[in-house]
Structures are given as C-alpha cells and as structure tokens.
CSV table of C-alpha atoms in Angstrom, one decimal:
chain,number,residue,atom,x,y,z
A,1,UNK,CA,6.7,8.5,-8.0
A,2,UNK,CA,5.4,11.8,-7.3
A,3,UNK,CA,2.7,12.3,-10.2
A,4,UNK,CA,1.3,8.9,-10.5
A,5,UNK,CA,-1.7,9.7,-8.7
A,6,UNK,CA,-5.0,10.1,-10.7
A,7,UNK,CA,-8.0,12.2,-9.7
A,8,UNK,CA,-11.2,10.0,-10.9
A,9,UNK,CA,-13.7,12.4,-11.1
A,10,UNK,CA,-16.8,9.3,-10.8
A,11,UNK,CA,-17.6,10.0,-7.3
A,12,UNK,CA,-17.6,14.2,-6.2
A,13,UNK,CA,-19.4,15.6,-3.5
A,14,UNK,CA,-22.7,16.1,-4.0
A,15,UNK,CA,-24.9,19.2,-3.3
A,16,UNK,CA,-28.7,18.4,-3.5
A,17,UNK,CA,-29.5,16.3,-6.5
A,18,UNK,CA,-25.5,17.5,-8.1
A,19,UNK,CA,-22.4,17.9,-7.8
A,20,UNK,CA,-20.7,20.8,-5.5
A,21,UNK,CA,-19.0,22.7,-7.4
A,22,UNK,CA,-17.6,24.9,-4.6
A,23,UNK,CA,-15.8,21.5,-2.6
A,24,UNK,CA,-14.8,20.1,-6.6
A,25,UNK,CA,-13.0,23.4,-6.9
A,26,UNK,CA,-11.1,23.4,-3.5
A,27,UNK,CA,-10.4,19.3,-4.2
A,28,UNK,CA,-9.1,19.9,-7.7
A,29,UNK,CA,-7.0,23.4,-6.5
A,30,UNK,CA,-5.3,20.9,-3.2
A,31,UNK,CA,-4.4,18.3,-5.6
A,32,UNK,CA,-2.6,20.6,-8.5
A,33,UNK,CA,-0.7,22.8,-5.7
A,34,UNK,CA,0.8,19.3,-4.5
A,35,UNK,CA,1.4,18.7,-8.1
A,36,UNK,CA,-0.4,16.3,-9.2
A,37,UNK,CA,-2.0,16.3,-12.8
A,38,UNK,CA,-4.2,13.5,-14.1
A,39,UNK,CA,-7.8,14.1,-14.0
A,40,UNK,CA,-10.1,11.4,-15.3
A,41,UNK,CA,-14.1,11.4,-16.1
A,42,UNK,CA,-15.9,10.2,-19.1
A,43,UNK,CA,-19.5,10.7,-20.9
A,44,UNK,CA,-21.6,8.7,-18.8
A,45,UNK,CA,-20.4,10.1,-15.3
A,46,UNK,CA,-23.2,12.3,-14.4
A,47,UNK,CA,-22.4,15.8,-14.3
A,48,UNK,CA,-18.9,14.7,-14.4
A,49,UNK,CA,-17.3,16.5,-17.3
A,50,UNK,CA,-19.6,19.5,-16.9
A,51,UNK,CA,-18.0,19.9,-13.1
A,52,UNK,CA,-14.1,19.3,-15.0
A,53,UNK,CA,-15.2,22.6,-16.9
A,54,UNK,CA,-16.2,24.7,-13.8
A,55,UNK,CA,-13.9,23.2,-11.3
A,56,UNK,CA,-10.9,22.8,-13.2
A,57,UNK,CA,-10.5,24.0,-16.8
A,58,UNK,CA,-12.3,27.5,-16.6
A,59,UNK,CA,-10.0,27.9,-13.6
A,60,UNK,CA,-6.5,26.7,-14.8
A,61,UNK,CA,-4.0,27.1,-17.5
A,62,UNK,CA,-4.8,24.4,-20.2
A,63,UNK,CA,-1.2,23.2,-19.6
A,64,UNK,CA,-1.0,22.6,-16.5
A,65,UNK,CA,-3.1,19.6,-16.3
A,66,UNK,CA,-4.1,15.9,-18.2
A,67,UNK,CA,-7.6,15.3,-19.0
A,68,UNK,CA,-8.8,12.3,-19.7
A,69,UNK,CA,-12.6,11.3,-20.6
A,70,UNK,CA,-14.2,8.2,-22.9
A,71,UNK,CA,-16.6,7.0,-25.1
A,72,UNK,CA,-19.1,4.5,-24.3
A,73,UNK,CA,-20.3,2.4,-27.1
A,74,UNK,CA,-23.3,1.3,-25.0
A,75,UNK,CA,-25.1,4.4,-24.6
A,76,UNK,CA,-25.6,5.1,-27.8
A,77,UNK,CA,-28.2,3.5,-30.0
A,78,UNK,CA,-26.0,3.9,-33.6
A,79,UNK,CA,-22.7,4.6,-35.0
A,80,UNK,CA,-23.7,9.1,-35.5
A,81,UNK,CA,-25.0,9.1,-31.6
A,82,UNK,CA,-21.4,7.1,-30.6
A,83,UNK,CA,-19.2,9.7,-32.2
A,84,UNK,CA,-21.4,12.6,-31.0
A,85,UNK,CA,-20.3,11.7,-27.6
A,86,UNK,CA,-16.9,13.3,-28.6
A,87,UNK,CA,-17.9,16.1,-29.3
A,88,UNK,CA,-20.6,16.6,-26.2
A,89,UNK,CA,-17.6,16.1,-24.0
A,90,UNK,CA,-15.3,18.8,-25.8
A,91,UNK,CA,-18.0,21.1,-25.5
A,92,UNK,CA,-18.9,19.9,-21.7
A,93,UNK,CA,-15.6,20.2,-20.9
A,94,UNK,CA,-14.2,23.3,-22.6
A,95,UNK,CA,-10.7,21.5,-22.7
A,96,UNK,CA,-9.9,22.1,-26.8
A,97,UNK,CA,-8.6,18.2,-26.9
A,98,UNK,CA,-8.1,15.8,-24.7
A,99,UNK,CA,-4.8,14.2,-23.4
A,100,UNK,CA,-5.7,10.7,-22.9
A,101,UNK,CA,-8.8,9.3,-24.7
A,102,UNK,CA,-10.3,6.3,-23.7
A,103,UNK,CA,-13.1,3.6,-25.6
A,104,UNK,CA,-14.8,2.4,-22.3
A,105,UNK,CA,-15.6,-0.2,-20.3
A,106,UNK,CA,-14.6,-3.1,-23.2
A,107,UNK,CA,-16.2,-6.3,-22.9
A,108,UNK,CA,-17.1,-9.4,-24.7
A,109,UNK,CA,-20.9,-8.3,-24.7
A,110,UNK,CA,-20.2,-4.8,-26.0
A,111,UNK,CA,-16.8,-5.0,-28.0
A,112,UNK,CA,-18.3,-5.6,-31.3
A,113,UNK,CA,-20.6,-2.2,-31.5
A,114,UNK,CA,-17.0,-0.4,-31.2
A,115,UNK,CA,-15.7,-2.6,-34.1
A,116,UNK,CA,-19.6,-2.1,-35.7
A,117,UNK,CA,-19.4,1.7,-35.3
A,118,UNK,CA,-15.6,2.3,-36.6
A,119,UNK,CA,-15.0,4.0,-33.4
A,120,UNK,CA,-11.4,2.7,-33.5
A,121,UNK,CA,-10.4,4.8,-37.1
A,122,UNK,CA,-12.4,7.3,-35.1
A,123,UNK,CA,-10.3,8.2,-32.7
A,124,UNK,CA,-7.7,8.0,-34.6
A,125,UNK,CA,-9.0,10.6,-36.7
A,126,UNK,CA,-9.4,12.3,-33.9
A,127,UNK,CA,-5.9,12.1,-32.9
A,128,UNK,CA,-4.5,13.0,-36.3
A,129,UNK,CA,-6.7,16.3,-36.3
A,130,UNK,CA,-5.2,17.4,-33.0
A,131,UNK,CA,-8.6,16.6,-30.9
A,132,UNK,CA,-6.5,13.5,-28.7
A,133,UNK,CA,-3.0,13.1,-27.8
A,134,UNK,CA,-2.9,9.7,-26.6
A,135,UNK,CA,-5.4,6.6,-27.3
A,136,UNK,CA,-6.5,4.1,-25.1
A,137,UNK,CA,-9.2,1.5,-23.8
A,138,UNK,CA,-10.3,0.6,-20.5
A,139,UNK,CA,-11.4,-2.9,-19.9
A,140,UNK,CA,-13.1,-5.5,-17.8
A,141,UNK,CA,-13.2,-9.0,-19.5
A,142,UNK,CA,-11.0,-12.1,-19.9
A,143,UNK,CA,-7.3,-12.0,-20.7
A,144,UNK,CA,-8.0,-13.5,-24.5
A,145,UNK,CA,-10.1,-10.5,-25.4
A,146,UNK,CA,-7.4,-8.5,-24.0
A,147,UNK,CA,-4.7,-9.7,-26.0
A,148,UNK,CA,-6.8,-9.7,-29.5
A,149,UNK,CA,-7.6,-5.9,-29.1
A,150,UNK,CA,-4.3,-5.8,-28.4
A,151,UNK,CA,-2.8,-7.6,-31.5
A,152,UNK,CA,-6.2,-5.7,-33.7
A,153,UNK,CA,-5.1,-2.2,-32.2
A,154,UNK,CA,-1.1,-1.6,-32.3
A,155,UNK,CA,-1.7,1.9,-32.3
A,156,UNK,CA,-2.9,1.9,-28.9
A,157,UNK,CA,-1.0,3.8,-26.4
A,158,UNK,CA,-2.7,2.7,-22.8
A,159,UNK,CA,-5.2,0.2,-21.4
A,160,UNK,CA,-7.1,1.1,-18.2
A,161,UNK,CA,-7.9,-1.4,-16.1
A,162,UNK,CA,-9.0,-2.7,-12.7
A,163,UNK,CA,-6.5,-3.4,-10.2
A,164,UNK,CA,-7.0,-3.8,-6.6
A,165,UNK,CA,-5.3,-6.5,-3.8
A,166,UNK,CA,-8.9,-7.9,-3.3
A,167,UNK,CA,-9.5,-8.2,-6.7
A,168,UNK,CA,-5.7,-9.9,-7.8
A,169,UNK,CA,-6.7,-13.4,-7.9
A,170,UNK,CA,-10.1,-12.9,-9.1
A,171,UNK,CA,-11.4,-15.4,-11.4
A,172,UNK,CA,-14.4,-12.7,-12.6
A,173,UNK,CA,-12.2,-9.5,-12.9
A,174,UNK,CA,-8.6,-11.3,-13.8
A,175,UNK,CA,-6.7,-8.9,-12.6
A,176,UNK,CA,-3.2,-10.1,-12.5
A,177,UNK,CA,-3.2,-11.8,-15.9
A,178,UNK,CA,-4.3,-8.8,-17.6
A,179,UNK,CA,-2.2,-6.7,-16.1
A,180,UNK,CA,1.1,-9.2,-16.9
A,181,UNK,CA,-0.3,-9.0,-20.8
A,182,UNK,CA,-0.7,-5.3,-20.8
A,183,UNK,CA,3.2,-5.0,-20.3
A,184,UNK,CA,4.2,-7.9,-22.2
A,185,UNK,CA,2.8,-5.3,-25.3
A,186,UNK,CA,4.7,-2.7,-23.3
A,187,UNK,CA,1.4,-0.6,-22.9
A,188,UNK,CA,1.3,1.9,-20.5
A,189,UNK,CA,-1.6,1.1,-17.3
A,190,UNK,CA,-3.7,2.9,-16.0
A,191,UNK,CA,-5.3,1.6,-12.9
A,192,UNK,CA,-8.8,1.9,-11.7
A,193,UNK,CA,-10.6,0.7,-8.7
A,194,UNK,CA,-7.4,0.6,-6.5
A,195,UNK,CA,-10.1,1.4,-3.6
A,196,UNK,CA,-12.4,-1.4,-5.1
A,197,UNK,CA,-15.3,1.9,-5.5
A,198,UNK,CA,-14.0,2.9,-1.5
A,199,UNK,CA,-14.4,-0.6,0.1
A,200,UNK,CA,-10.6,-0.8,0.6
A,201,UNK,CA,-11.0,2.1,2.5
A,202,UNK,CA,-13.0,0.8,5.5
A,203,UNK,CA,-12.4,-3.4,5.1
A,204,UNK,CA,-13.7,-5.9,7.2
A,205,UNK,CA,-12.2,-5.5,10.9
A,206,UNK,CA,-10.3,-8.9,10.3
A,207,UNK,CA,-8.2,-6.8,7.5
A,208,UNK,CA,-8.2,-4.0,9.8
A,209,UNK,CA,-6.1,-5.8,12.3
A,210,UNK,CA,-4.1,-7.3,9.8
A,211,UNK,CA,-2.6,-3.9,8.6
A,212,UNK,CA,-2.9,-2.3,11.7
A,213,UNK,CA,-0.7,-4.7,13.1
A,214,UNK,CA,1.9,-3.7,10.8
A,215,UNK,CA,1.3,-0.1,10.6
A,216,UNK,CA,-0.9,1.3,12.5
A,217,UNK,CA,-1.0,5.0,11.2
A,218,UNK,CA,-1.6,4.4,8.0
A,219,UNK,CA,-4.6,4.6,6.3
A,220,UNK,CA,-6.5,1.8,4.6
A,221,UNK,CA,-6.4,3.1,1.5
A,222,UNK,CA,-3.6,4.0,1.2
A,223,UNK,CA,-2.6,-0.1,1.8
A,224,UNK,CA,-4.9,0.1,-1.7
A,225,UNK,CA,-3.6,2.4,-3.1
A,226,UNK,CA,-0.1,1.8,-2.6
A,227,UNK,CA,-0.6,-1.7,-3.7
A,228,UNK,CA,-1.8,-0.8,-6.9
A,229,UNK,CA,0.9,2.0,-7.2
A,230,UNK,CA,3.9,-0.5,-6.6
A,231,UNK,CA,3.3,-2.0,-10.2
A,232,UNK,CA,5.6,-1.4,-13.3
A,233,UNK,CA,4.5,0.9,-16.2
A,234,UNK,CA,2.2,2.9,-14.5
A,235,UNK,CA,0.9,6.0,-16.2
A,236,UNK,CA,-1.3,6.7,-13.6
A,237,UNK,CA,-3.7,5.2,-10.1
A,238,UNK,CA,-6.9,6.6,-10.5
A,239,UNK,CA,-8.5,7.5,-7.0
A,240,UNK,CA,-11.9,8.6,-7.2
A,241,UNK,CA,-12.5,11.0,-4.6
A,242,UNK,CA,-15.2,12.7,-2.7
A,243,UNK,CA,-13.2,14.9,0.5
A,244,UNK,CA,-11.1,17.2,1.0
A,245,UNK,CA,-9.8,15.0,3.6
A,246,UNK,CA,-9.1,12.2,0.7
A,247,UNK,CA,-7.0,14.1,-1.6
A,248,UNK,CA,-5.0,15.3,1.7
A,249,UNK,CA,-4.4,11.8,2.9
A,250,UNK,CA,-3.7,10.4,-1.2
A,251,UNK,CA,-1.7,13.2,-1.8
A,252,UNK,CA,0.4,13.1,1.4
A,253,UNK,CA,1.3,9.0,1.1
A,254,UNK,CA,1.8,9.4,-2.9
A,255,UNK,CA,4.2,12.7,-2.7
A,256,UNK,CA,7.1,10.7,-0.6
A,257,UNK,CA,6.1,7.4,-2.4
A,258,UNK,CA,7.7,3.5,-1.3
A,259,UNK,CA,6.6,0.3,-2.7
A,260,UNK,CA,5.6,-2.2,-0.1
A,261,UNK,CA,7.9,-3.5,1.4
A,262,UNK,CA,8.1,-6.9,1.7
A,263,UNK,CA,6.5,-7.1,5.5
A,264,UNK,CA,3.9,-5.0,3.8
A,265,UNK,CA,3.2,-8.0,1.2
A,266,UNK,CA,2.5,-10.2,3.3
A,267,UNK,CA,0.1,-8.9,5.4
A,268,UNK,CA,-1.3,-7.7,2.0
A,269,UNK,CA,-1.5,-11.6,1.1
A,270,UNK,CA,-3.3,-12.1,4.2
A,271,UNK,CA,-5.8,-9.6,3.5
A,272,UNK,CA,-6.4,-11.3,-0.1
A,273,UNK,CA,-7.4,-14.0,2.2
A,274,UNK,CA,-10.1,-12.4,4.0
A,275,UNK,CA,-11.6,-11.2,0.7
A,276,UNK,CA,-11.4,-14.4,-1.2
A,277,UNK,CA,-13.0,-16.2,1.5
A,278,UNK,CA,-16.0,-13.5,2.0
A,279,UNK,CA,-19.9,-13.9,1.0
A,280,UNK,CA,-20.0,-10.3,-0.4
A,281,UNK,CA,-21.6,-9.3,-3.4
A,282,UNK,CA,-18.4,-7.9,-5.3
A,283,UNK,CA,-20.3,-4.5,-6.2
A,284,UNK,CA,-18.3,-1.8,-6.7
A,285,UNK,CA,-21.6,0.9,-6.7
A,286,UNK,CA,-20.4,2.0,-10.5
A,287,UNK,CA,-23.9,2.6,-11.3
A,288,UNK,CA,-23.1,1.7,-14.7
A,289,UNK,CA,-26.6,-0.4,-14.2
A,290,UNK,CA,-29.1,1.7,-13.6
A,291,UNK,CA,-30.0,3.9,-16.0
A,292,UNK,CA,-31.0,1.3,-18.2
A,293,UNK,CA,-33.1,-0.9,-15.4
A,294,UNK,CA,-36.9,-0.9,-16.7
A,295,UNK,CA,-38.0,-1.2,-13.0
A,296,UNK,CA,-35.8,1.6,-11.2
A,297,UNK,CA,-34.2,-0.5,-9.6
A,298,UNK,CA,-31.6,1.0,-6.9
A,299,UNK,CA,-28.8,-2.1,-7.6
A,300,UNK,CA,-26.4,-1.1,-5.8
A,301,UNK,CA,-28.0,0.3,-2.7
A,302,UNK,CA,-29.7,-2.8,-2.6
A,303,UNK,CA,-26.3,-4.4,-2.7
A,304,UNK,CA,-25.0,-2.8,-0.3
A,305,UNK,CA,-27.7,-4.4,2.5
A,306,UNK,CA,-27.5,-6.8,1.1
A,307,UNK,CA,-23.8,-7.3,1.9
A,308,UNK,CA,-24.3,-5.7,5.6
A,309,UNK,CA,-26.1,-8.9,6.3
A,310,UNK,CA,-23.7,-11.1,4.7
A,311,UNK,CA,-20.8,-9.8,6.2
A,312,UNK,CA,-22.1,-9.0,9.4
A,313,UNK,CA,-24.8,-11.1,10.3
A,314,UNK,CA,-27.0,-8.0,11.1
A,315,UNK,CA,-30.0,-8.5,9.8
A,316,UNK,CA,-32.2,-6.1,11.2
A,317,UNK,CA,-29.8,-3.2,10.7
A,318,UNK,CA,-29.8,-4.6,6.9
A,319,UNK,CA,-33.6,-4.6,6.1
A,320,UNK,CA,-33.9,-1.4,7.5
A,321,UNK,CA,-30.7,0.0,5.0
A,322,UNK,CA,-32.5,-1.9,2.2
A,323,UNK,CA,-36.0,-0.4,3.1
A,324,UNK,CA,-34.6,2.9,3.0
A,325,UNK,CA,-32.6,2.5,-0.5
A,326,UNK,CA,-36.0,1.3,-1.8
A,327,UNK,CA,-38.2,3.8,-0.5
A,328,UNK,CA,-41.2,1.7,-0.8
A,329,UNK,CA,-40.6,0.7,-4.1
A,330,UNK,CA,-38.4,-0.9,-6.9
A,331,UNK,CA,-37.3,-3.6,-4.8
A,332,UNK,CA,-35.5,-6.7,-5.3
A,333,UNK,CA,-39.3,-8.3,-5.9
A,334,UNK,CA,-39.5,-6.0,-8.8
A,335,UNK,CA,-36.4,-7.5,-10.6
A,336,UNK,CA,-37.9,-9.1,-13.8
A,337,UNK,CA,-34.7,-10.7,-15.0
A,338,UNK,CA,-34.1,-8.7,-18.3
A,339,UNK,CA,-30.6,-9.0,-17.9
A,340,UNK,CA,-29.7,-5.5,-19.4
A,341,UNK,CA,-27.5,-4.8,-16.0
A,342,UNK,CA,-25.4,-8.1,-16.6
A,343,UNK,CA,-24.7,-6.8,-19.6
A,344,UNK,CA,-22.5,-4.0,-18.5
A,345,UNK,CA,-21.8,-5.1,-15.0
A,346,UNK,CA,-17.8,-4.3,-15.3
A,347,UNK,CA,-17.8,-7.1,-12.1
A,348,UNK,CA,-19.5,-9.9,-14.4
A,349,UNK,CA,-22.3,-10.1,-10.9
A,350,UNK,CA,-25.2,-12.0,-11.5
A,351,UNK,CA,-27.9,-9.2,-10.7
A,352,UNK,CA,-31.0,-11.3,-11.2
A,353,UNK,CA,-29.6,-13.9,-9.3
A,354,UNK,CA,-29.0,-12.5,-6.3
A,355,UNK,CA,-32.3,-9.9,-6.8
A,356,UNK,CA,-33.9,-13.4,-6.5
A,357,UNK,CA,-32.2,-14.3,-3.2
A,358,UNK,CA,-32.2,-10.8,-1.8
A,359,UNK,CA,-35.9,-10.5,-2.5
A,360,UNK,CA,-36.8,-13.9,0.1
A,361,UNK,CA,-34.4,-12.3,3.1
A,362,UNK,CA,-35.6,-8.4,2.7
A,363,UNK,CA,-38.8,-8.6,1.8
C-alpha cells in the first residue's frame, strides 16, 4: 500500500501573511525520502502552486514525483479567463505538464459553465498535446450528477472525491453511494477530506475513548486516514498537511499499511455515531467561500465558535473565539444573505442560515 498516500498541498504552514517555504521544503523532502509521490494543489489554493515550484519542483527531478492541480470553472468570469487558469498553473508551477489534471469541485450549481466553457474538449486537448497525462474531476454533489458525468465523459480516468468515516452516511455529502458508482465505471478514486479539513484529528472526547479503547497508540487520524485508505481502487488519500510532525506520523502508519480490522470497524461504526448524532456545523474551513463574500465575512472562523459552543456548551470561551475571528467587524450581523457562499459550499451548509442564528447567540 506503500504509495497511496497523497500530500494535499491546501493547508501549509504559514509564515506571516504566506506560506513557509523553508518548513514546505523540509515536509515535501521527509515525504519523497519515505517514498511517497502524489502531490496535489490546484488554482485557487492561495500561494499553493507557486510553493509546489519552490518547495518541490525547482528542487527535484521531474520524475520523481506526480503533480496534480485543477481548474475551477467558478473563478473565472468566461470561457478565455477558464482556460488561462492552465496555463497560470504551468507557469506557477514550473512542472512542463501535469500528471493528474482535475476540473474542480463539480456541482449541480456550477457543472454547466464547464459544459458552457468546452473545458471538457479542453483538457483533452491538453492531454493529446502532452500538457496532462491523466484526466479527472473532483466532486461534491448527488450520486445522479455523478453518474451522468460519468456516462457524458468515458474518457475520464479518475474522480476525486470526499471520503471520510464521519461523512459515510451523509445525506449532504453522499459519500458511500458515490464512491460504490465511481467503481461500478471502474474509475480510479481519489480521496479527499479523509481528515474531514483536520477534525478527525482531534474528535470529540466521546470518539476519543472509543478508539482509544481499542488502540490506544494510535493516532486519530490515522483511524481517518486508514479508513479511507482501506477502500478498493484507490489511486491515492490525499492528506493535507501542515507539520513536520504530520507527514512523520502519515508516513509512518501508511509505509507498513493494514486495513481495519474488523475490531477496528466497529469501533469506527461507533464513532459514525457520535458524528451523526452531533449539532456541529459540518465546515470543513475550505475557504472556498470567502473570497467572493461582499461583506468579508470570516465563515469559517466564525464556524468554528460557533461549533465550540455547540459541542461544548462553552459559551463564553466561544464568544470570545468569535470576537477575535471578527476583529470588530464582518460579523455574523453583517451577513446579507446573497447566497454566493452556498453556491460553492462543497458541504451543501446553509451559511445564511446559521449567520442568522449565530448572529442572536454572539452578538
């Protein structure tokens, strides 16, 4: 299994206002040496592909890693500023072509501007020029959409999609179904958000004792991780890490890797459990929605108090994590119900809904 891994490249450590290049570089060099080669970013990751370049491919032979990076319909305003996006990440990168090429984050409220702008026979123009080797689509929408890309788009190689044990049963995110029709085509997966965007990594205490019961020396995410790993027709788990300490523990669990057993599956089921019974705002702190908030509003900060309350009860501790994510400013309060973060919430969350709520109970 050795291999499998994925190094998402979403979440780096940060230095100042970006990314450190010096900690990427260390990070990136620990997780070839163990030999591991799937790295994964894309064209709206903030200083994402431009770290790839100095971190890992002005430092290592071309061959000795997969890159993978995508195009996202919904930050471009028409079909010439789309296709540009390909090129902007060539040259951010430096990589010559890429090995895996995704159209991103595919849902019902965007998946007719990639049919609108011909970004399918794109990239597979691409392809045929030598600029991609393999083609694929990461998603987050309902198992019919799924299956009539699918049908539409034979030539498709791999579908990237959201799998996590919290999320398997999930009526929003439909994990499990979409997986199952992903390899009845006999596509290859890619998984994201095994970690659920690192809240896997430190669950509620009740999930703690749960797996801690069973094995207390491992670590949580690797429960996630491992999880997501134990499926068929993986290409590769995408873990998007921001420590040293991370790619240590991923790389050490993944090198000698064993499906869960079947003790291990059960306490997993109990976990599911917890999660499907929890108040939590299912915010995975993407930040997909908030560079096109008209207010400024800090969503997922906000979110993230938000769910400190709900889960824990502690509401003073809360208010004072939300007034500091706020700064003063661009609150909950300011929300004025536009919509345009529902629209490409991969987790299908009501924002304006719960901006409502949050707004009586923090402010």
């Amino acid at each position: 299994m050795q291999g499998k891994l994925g190094f998402g490249l979403m979440r780096l450590p940060k230095k100042g206002l970006g990314i450190d290049i010096k900690k990427t570089s260390e990070m990136v060099d620990m997780f070839l040496d163990r030999g591991y080669t799937y790295f994964d970013t894309a064209f709206v990751y903030p200083g994402s592909e431009a770290a790839a370049k100095k971190a890992l491919v002005d430092r290592h032979p071309r061959e000795s890693y997969t890159l993978a990076t995508k195009l996202m319909a919904g930050a471009s305003l028409n079909e010439k500023s789309a296709k540009e996006e390909f090129f902007t990440s060539l040259k951010r990168t430096g990589a010559e072509y890429f090995d895996y090429y995704l159209l991103h984050s595919i849902q019902s409220d965007n998946v007719d501007r990639y049919e609108k702008y011909h970004l399918w026979d794109f990239v597979n123009e691409q392809k045929a020029a030598g600029a991609i080797r393999h083609i694929g689509f990461s998603f987050h929408d309902k198992p019919e959409l799924l299956e009539k890309l699918l049908k539409e788009h034979p030539e498709v190689e791999f579908v990237q999609l959201q799998i996590n044990y919290a999320d398997w049963d999930s009526p929003a995110v439909c994990a499990r179904e979409n997986y199952e029709l992903v390899r009845r085509y006999g596509k290859q997966l890619v998984i994201m958000e095994p970690v659920k965007g690192g809240k896997l990594a430190n669950p509620p205490a009740e999930v703690k004792k749960i797996f801690d019961a069973v094995n207390p020396d491992a670590s949580y995410a690797s429960w996630a991780i491992r999880f997501a790993a134990s499926l068929d027709g993986l290409l590769a788990c995408l873990s998007g890490m921001s420590t040293l300490q991370q790619v240590e523990d991923n790389t050490t669990f993944m090198s000698d890797f064993k499906p869960l057993s079947d003790e291990e599956l059960e306490a997993v089921r109990k976990a599911q459990k917890v999660f499907n019974e929890s108040p939590e705002i299912p915010c995975t702190a993407c930040h997909y929605c908030t560079p096109g908030c008209p207010e400024k509003i800090p969503i997922p900060e906000i979110f993230a108090a938000e769910n400190l309350r709900l889960t824990t009860g502690r509401i003073g501790e809360a208010r004072e994590q939300y007034a500091s994510a706020v700064g003063g400013g661009h609150g909950a309060a300011a929300c004025i119900a536009c919509r345009k973060c529902e629209n490409i919430c991969p987790q299908h969350i009501k924002v304006s809904d719960h901006m409502k709520a949050i707004a009586k109970t923090m402010e």
